[in-house]
Tab-separated table of C-alpha atoms in Angstrom:
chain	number	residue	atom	x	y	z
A	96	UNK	CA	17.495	-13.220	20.652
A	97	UNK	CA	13.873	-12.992	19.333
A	98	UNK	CA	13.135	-10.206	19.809
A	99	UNK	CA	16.765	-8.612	18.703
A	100	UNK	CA	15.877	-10.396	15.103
A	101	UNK	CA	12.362	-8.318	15.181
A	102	UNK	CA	13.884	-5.063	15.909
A	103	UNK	CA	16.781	-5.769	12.768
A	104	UNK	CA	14.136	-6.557	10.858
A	105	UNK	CA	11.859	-2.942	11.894
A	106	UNK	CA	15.292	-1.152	11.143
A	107	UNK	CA	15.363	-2.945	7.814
A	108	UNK	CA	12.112	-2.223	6.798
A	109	UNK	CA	12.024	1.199	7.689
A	110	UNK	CA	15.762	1.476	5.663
A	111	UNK	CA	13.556	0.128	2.976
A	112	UNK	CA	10.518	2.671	3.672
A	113	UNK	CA	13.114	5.725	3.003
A	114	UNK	CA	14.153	4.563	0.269
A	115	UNK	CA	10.554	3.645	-1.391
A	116	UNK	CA	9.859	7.727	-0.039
A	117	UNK	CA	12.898	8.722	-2.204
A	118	UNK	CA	11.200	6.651	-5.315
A	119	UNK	CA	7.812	8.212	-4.991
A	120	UNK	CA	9.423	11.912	-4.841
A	121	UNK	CA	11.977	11.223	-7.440
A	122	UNK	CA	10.628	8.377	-9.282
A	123	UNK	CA	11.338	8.254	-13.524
A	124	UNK	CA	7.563	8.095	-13.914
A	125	UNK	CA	4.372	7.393	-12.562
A	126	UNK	CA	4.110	3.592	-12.799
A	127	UNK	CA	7.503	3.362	-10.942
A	128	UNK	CA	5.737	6.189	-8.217
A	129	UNK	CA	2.734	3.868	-8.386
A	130	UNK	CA	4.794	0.951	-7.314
A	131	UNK	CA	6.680	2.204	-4.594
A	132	UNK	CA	3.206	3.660	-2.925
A	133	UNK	CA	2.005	0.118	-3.165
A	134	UNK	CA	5.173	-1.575	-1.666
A	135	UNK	CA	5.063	1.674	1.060
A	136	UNK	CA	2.170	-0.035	2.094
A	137	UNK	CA	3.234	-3.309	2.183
A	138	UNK	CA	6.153	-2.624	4.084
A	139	UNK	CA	4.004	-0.124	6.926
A	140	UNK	CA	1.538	-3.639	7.274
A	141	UNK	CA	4.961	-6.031	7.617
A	142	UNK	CA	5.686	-3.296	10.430
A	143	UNK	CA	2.694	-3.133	12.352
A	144	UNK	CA	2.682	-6.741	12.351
A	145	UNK	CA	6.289	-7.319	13.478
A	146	UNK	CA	5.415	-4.481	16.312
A	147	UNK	CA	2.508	-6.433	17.277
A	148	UNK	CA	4.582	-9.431	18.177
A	149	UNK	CA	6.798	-7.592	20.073
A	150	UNK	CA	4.251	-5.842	22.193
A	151	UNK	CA	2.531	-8.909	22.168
A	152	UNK	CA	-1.063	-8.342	21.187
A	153	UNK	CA	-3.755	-8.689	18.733
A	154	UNK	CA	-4.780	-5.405	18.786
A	155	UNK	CA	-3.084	-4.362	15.674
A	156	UNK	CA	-4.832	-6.599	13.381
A	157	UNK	CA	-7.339	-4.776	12.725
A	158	UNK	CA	-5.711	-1.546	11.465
A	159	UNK	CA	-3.701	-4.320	9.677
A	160	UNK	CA	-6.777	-5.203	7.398
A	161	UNK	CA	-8.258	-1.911	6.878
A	162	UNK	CA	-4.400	-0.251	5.602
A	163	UNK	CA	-4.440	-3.577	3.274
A	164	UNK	CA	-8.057	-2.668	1.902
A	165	UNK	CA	-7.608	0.853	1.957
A	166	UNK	CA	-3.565	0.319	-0.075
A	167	UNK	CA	-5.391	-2.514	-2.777
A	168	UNK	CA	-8.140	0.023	-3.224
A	169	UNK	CA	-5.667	3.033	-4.178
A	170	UNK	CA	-3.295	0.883	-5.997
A	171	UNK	CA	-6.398	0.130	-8.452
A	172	UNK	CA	-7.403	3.502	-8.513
A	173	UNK	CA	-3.948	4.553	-9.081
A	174	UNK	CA	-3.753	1.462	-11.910
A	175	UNK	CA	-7.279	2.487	-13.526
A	176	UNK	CA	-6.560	5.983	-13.764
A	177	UNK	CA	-2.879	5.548	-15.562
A	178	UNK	CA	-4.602	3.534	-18.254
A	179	UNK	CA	-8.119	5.050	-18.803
A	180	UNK	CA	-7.681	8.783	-17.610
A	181	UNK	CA	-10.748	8.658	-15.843
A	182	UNK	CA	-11.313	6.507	-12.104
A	183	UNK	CA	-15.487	6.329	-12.883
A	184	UNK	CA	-16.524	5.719	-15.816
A	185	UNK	CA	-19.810	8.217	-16.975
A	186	UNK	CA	-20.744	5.971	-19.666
A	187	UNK	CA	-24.094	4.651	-19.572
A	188	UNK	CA	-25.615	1.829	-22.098
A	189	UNK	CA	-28.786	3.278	-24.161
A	190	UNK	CA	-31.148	-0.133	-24.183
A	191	UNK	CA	-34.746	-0.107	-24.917
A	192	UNK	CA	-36.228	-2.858	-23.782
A	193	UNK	CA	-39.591	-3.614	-25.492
Protein backbone atom coordinates (compact mmCIF):
# COMPACT_ATOMS: atom_id res chain seq x y z
CA UNK A 1 0.00 0.00 0.00
CA UNK A 2 3.22 2.07 0.51
CA UNK A 3 4.55 1.93 -2.08
CA UNK A 4 1.14 2.33 -4.34
CA UNK A 5 0.85 5.93 -2.36
CA UNK A 6 4.63 6.73 -3.70
CA UNK A 7 3.95 5.88 -7.20
CA UNK A 8 0.35 8.29 -7.03
CA UNK A 9 2.30 10.67 -5.70
CA UNK A 10 5.40 10.36 -8.81
CA UNK A 11 2.28 10.46 -11.23
CA UNK A 12 1.14 13.59 -9.44
CA UNK A 13 4.16 15.32 -9.48
CA UNK A 14 5.09 14.67 -12.84
CA UNK A 15 1.12 15.86 -13.81
CA UNK A 16 2.38 18.87 -12.01
CA UNK A 17 5.92 19.00 -13.91
CA UNK A 18 3.87 19.28 -17.41
CA UNK A 19 2.05 21.65 -16.43
CA UNK A 20 4.95 23.98 -14.79
CA UNK A 21 6.68 23.06 -18.68
CA UNK A 22 3.49 24.58 -20.22
CA UNK A 23 4.03 27.85 -17.80
CA UNK A 24 7.64 28.35 -18.67
CA UNK A 25 6.83 28.08 -22.61
CA UNK A 26 3.68 30.03 -22.40
CA UNK A 27 4.03 31.94 -19.31
CA UNK A 28 2.38 35.92 -19.26
CA UNK A 29 5.88 37.10 -18.35
CA UNK A 30 9.10 36.42 -17.06
CA UNK A 31 8.58 36.48 -13.28
CA UNK A 32 5.70 33.93 -13.75
CA UNK A 33 8.53 31.82 -16.22
CA UNK A 34 10.92 32.49 -13.35
CA UNK A 35 8.64 30.83 -10.91
CA UNK A 36 7.67 27.85 -12.56
CA UNK A 37 11.64 27.05 -13.33
CA UNK A 38 12.07 27.33 -9.62
CA UNK A 39 9.05 25.09 -8.61
CA UNK A 40 10.37 22.65 -11.82
CA UNK A 41 13.05 22.16 -9.59
CA UNK A 42 11.43 21.65 -6.59
CA UNK A 43 9.19 19.21 -7.87
CA UNK A 44 12.34 17.05 -9.94
CA UNK A 45 14.12 17.03 -6.02
CA UNK A 46 10.46 15.82 -4.35
CA UNK A 47 10.91 13.08 -7.22
CA UNK A 48 14.23 11.86 -6.82
CA UNK A 49 13.56 11.65 -3.29
CA UNK A 50 10.25 9.74 -3.45
CA UNK A 51 12.25 7.34 -6.11
CA UNK A 52 14.87 6.90 -3.63
CA UNK A 53 12.52 5.40 -1.12
CA UNK A 54 11.17 3.19 -3.39
CA UNK A 55 14.41 1.77 -4.64
CA UNK A 56 15.47 1.98 -1.29
CA UNK A 57 18.79 3.74 -1.12
CA UNK A 58 20.76 6.69 -0.21
CA UNK A 59 22.37 7.05 -3.23
CA UNK A 60 20.26 9.78 -4.53
CA UNK A 61 21.00 12.26 -1.96
CA UNK A 62 23.60 13.54 -3.24
CA UNK A 63 22.37 14.62 -6.70
CA UNK A 64 19.53 15.76 -4.35
CA UNK A 65 21.80 18.59 -2.84
CA UNK A 66 23.73 19.61 -5.77
CA UNK A 67 20.07 20.13 -8.13
CA UNK A 68 18.96 22.21 -4.83
CA UNK A 69 22.29 24.38 -4.98
CA UNK A 70 22.54 24.44 -8.52
CA UNK A 71 18.12 25.52 -8.76
CA UNK A 72 18.73 28.38 -5.58
CA UNK A 73 21.74 29.55 -7.52
CA UNK A 74 19.74 30.13 -10.94
CA UNK A 75 16.66 31.27 -9.27
CA UNK A 76 18.94 34.28 -7.88
CA UNK A 77 20.53 34.76 -10.99
CA UNK A 78 17.29 34.64 -12.69
CA UNK A 79 15.90 37.17 -9.65
CA UNK A 80 19.10 39.56 -9.93
CA UNK A 81 19.02 39.85 -13.50
CA UNK A 82 15.02 40.79 -13.77
CA UNK A 83 15.70 43.66 -11.41
CA UNK A 84 19.22 45.04 -12.19
CA UNK A 85 19.78 44.00 -15.95
CA UNK A 86 23.08 42.93 -15.26
CA UNK A 87 24.04 39.28 -13.10
CA UNK A 88 27.83 40.92 -12.09
CA UNK A 89 28.05 43.96 -11.23
CA UNK A 90 31.41 45.94 -13.01
CA UNK A 91 31.29 48.63 -10.58
CA UNK A 92 34.26 49.18 -8.63
CA UNK A 93 34.62 51.80 -5.52
CA UNK A 94 37.48 54.57 -6.28
CA UNK A 95 39.09 54.90 -2.47
CA UNK A 96 42.37 56.39 -1.77
CA UNK A 97 43.52 55.43 1.20
CA UNK A 98 46.22 57.77 2.63
Amino acid sequence: MFHFILQLALLFIAISMLILIYRVIKGPSIPDRVVALDAIGMNLICMIAILSILLDTSMFLEVILLISILSFTGTVAFSKFLEKEEIIENVRNECLYL
